[in-house]
Coordinates of C-alpha atoms in Angstrom, one line a residue:
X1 CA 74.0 25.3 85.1
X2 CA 70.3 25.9 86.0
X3 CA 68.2 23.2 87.6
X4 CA 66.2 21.4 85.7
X5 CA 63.0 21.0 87.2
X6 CA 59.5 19.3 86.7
X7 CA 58.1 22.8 85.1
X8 CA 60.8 22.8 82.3
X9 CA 59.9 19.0 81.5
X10 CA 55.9 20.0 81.3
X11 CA 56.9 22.6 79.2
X12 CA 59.0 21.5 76.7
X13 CA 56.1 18.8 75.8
X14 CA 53.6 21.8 75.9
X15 CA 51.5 19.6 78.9
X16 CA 50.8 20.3 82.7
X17 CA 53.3 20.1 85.2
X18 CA 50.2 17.6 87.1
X19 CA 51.1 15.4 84.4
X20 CA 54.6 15.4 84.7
X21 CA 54.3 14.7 88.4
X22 CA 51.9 11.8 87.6
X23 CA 53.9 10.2 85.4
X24 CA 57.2 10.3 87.5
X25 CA 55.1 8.9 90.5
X26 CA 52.9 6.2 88.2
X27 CA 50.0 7.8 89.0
X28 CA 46.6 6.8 87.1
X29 CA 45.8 9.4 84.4
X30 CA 49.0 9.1 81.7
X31 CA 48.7 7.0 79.0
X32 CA 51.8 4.8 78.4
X33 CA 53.2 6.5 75.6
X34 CA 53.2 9.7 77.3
X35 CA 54.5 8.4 80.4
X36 CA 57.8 7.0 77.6
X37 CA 57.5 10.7 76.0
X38 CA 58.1 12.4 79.9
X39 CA 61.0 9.6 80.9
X40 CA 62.8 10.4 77.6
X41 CA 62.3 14.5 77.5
X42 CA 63.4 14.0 81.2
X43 CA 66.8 12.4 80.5
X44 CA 67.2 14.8 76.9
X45 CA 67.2 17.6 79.6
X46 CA 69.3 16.4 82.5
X47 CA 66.7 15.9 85.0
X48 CA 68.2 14.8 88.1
X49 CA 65.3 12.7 89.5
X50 CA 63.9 10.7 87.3
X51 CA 62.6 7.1 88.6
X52 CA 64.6 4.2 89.1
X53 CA 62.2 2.4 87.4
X54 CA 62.8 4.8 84.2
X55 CA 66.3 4.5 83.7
X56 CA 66.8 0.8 84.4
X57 CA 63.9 -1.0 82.9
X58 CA 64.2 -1.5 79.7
X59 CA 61.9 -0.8 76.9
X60 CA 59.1 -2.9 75.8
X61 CA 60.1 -4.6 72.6
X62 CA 57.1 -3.7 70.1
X63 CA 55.9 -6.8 68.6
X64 CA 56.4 -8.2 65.0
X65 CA 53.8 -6.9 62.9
X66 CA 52.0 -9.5 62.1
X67 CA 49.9 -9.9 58.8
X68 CA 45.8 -11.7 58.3
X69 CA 44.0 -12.4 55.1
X70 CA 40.5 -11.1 54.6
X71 CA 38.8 -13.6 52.2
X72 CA 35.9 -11.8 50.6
X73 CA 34.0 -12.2 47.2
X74 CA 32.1 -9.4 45.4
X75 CA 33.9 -6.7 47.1
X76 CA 32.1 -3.8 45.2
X77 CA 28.9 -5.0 46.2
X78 CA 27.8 -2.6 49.1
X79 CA 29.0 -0.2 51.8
X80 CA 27.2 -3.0 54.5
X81 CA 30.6 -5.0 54.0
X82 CA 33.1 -2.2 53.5
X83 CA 32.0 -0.5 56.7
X84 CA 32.6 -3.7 58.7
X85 CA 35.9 -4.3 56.9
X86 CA 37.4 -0.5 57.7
X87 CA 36.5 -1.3 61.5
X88 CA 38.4 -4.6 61.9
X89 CA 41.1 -3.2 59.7
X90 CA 41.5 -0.4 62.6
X91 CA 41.1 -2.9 65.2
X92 CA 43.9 -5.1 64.2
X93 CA 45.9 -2.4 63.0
X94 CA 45.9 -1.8 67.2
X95 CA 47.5 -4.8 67.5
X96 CA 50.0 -4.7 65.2
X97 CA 48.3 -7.0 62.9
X98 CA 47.9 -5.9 59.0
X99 CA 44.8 -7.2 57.5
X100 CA 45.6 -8.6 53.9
X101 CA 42.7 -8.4 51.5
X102 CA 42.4 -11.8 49.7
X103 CA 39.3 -11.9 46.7
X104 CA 38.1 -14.8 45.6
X105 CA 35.2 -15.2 43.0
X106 CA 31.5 -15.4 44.0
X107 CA 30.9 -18.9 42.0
X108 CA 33.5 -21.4 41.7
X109 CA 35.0 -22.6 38.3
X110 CA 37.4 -24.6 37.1
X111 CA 40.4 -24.6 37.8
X112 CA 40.2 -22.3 40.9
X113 CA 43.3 -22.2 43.4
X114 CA 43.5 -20.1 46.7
X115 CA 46.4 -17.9 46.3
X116 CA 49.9 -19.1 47.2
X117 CA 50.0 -17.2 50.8
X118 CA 47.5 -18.5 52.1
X119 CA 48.4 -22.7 51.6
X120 CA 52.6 -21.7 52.5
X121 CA 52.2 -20.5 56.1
X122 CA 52.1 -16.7 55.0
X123 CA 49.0 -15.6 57.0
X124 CA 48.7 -16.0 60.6
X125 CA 45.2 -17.0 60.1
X126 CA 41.7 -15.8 58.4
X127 CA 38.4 -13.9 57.9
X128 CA 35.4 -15.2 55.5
X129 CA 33.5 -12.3 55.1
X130 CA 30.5 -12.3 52.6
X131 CA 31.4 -15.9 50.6
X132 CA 28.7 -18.4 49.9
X133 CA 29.7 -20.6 47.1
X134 CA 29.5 -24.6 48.3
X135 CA 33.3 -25.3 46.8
X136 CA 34.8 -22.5 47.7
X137 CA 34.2 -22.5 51.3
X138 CA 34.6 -26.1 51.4
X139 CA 38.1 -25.6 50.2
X140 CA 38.9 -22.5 52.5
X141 CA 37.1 -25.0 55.4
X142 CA 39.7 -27.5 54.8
X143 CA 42.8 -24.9 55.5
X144 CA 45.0 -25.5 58.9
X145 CA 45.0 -21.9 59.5
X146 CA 43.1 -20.1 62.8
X147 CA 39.8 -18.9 61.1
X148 CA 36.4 -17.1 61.5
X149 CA 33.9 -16.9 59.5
X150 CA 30.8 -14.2 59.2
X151 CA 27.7 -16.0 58.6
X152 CA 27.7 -19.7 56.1
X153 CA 26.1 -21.9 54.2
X154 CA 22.8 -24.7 55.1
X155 CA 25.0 -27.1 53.5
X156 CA 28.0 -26.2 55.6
X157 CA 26.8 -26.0 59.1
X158 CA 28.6 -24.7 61.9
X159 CA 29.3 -28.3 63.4
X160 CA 31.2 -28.5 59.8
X161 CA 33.3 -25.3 60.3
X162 CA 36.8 -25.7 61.0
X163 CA 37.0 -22.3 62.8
X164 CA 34.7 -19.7 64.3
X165 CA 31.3 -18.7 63.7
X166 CA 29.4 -15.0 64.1
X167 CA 25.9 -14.9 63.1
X168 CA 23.8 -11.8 62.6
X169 CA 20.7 -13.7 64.3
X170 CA 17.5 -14.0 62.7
X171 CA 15.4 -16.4 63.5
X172 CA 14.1 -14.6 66.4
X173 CA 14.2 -11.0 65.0
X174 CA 12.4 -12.1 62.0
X175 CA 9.6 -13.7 64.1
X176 CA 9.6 -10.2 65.9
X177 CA 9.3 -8.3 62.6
X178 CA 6.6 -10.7 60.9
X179 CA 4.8 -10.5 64.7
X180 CA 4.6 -6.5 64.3
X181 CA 3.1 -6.7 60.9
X182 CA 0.7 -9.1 62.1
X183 CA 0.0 -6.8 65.1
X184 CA -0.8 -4.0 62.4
X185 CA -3.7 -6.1 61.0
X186 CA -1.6 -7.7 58.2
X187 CA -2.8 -11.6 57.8
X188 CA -1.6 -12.7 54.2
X189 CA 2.4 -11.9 54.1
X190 CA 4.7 -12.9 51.5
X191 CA 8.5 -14.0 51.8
X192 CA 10.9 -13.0 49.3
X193 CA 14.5 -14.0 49.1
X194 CA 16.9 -17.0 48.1
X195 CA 16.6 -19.2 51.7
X196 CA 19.6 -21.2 50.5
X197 CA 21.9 -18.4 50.1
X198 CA 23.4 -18.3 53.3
X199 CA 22.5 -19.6 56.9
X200 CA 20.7 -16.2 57.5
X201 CA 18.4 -16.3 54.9
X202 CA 17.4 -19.8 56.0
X203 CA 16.9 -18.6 59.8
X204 CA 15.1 -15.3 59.1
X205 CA 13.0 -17.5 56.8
X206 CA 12.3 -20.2 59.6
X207 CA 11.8 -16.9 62.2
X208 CA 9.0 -15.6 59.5
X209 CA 7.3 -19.0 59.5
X210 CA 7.1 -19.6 63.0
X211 CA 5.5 -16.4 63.5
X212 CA 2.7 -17.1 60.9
X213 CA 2.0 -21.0 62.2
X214 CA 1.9 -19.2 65.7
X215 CA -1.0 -17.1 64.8
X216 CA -2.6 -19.8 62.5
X217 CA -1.8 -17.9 59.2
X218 CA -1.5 -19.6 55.8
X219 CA 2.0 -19.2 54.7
X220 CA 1.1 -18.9 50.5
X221 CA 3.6 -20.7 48.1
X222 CA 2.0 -18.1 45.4
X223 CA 3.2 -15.1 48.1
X224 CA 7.1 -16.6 48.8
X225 CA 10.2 -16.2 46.1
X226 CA 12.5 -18.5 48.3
X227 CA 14.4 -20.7 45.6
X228 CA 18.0 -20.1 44.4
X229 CA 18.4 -16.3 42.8
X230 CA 21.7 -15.4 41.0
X231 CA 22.8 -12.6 43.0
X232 CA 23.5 -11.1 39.8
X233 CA 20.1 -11.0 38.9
X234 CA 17.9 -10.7 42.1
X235 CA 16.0 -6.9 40.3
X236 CA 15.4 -9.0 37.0
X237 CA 14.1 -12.2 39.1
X238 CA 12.1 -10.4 41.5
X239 CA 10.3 -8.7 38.8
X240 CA 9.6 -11.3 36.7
X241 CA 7.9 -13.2 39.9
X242 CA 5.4 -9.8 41.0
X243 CA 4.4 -9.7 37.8
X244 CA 3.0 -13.2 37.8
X245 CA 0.8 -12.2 41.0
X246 CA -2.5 -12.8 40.4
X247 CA -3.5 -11.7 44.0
X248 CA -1.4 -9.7 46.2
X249 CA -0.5 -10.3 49.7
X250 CA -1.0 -7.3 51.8
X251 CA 2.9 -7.2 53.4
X252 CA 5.9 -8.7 52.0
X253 CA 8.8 -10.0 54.7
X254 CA 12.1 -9.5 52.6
X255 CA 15.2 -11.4 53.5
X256 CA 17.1 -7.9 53.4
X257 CA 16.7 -4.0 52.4
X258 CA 18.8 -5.5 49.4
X259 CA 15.9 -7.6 48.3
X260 CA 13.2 -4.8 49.8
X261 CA 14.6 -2.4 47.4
X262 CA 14.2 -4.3 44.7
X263 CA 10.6 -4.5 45.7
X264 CA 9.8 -1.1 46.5
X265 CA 11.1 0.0 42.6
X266 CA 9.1 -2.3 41.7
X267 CA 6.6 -1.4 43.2
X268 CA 6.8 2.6 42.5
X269 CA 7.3 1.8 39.1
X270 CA 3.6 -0.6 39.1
X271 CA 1.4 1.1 41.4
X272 CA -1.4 0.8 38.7
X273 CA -1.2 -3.2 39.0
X274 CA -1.4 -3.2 43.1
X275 CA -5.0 -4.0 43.8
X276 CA -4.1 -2.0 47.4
X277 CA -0.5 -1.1 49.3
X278 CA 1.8 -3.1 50.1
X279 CA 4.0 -3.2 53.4
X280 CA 7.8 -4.0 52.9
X281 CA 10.5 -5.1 55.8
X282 CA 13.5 -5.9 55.3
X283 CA 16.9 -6.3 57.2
X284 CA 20.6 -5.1 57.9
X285 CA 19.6 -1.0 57.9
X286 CA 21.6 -0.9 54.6
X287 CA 22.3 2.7 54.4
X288 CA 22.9 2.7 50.4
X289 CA 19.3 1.9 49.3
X290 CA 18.0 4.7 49.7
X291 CA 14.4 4.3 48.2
X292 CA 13.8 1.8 51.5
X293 CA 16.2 3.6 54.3
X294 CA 13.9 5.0 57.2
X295 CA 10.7 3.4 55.3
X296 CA 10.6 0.2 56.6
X297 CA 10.4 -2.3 59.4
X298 CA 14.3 -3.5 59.2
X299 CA 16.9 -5.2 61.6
X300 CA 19.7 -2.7 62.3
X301 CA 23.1 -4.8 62.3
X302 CA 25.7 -2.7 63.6
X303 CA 28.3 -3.1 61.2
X304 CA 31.0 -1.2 63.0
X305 CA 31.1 -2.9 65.7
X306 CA 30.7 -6.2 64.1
X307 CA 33.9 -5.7 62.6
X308 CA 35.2 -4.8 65.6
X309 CA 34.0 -8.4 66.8
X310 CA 35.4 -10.0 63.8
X311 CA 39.0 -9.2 64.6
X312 CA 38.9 -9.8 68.2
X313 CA 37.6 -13.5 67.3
X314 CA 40.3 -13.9 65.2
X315 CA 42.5 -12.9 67.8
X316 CA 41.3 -15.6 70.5
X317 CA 41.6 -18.0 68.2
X318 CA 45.1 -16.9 66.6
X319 CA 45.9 -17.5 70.5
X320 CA 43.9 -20.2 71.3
X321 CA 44.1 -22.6 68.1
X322 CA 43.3 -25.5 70.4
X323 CA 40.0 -23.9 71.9
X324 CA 36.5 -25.2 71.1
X325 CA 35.0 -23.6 68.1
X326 CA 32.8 -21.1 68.9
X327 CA 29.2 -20.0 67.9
X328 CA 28.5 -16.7 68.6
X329 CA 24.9 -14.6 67.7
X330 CA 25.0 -11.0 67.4
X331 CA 21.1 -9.8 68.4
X332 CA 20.2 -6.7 66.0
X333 CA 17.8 -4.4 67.5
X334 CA 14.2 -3.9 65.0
X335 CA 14.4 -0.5 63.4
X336 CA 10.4 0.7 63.2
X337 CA 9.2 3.9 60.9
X338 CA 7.2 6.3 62.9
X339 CA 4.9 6.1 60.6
X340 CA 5.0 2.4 59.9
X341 CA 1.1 1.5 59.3

């Protein structure tokens, strides 16, 4: 019988014979499954000389998948959330860890019940991802279960939380964007968008008014839409307050491109009423609204890897149950148009 030799091993898995030779002698360069794939085409062949440490240790055992709820309301509502949700999806799949999604309604009514898998021990632990109704986190707060959350409530602070806590920050970023605005000669801005919505809103909100005190600029009830907006009705509410304006503010300072897109229809659709233009920022870098993308001063929030983030919280704390909660900001970098006046 012919020899066997390091050649016929290389070729048979249509690779080099360097990486044969790398592999045999646990050389850096071969990923583990290849070095598995080499051991096992080397013993399917007869090779005489494979290492000791191939034949006698044993296989790692692959671990039990394991399986992760994804709590999320108004799932249809923009690519923003399904972007992040595909990349920790991908990064837990890496781990052997399926990501379950789990939808619960955006306002709570009676009766309302989490489903049965996640109160009997079914998940190994949870994601809030874009849920702001009072009750309903308050009842997914109370569960035993490992959790993170992306962004909250000002009722529910993070001292509340019984889990983890990523913010998108905004305090600062919004001071930076209301600070470039002001650098470009704007004096009387606007704020639009519900502050008590989510902990973001109140913070970008807070970031906007420091900024304006800073300088000694009036912040304008008449100029700010910051009370509670049905998210189901943010065009129809927004409209109904810029048609009220008797004077215009020179710059608006949106919450998000959500709310800035709003705005700019509006104000393509009225450019008769506008006594002179008006500047728009916004935040996130939301791809889908299209009329604002690449327009305006916005906030990108990288959405990939802040699903990437996500699911490597939820894995510390899957394996850490006892740790400290944490609070972690993720600082998004301001977007600026060339042409930005």
């Amino acid at each position: 019988m012919e020899k066997i030799t390091m050649k016929d091993i290389a070729d048979a898995l249509n690779i080099s014979r360097v990486t044969v030779s790398k592999a045999f002698n646990h050389q850096a360069g071969v990923s583990d499954s290849l070095r598995d794939l080499i051991f096992e085409k080397a013993k399917e062949l007869g090779y005489a000389k494979i290492p000791y440490q191939a034949i006698s240790q044993p296989q790692p055992v692959q671990s039990a998948h394991r399986t992760v709820s994804l709590i999320v309301s108004r799932p249809d509502s923009a690519f923003f959330w399904t972007s992040i949700i595909h990349r920790m999806a991908q990064e837990l799949s890496n781990y052997n860890i399926n990501l379950l999604y789990t939808y619960v309604p955006s306002t709570h009514t009676k009766p309302f019940n989490l489903p049965s898998i996640l109160l009997n021990n079914g998940v190994d632990g949870i994601v809030v991802l874009n849920v702001y109704d009072p009750e309903i986190l308050n009842i997914i707060n109370q569960l035993s279960l490992p959790k993170v959350f992306l962004d909250t409530i000002p009722s529910l602070p993070n001292r509340q939380l019984s889990g983890d806590l990523l913010l998108i920050e905004g305090y600062c970023t919004e001071a930076d964007i209301t600070e470039t605005l002001i650098r470009n000669g704007h004096k009387n801005i606007g704020f639009l968008g519900d502050i008590n919505y989510a902990q973001t809103n109140m913070e970008r909100y807070l970031g906007y008014c420091d900024c304006m005190e800073r300088h000694g600029l009036a912040i304008k009830p008449e100029h700010c839409l910051t009370g509670n907006i049905d998210i189901f009705s943010y065009g129809k509410e927004l409209n109904s307050f810029l048609d009220s304006l008797a004077n215009w503010p020179s710059a608006f300072v949106c919450v998000s491109d959500y709310v800035a897109h709003f705005v700019q229809l509006y104000l393509d659709e009225n450019a008769q009423r506008l006594p002179h233009p008006v500047i728009l920022t916004g935040f996130d870098n939301a791809v889908e609204y299209t009329n604002v993308t690449g327009r305006i001063i916005t906030a990108n929030v990288p959405t990939g890897l802040l699903g990437k983030r996500l699911a490597m919280q939820l894995l510390f704390r899957t394996e850490h149950p006892d740790a400290p909660y944490e609070l972690t900001f993720i600082n998004p970098p301001i977007v600026i148009p060339y042409d930005s006046p």
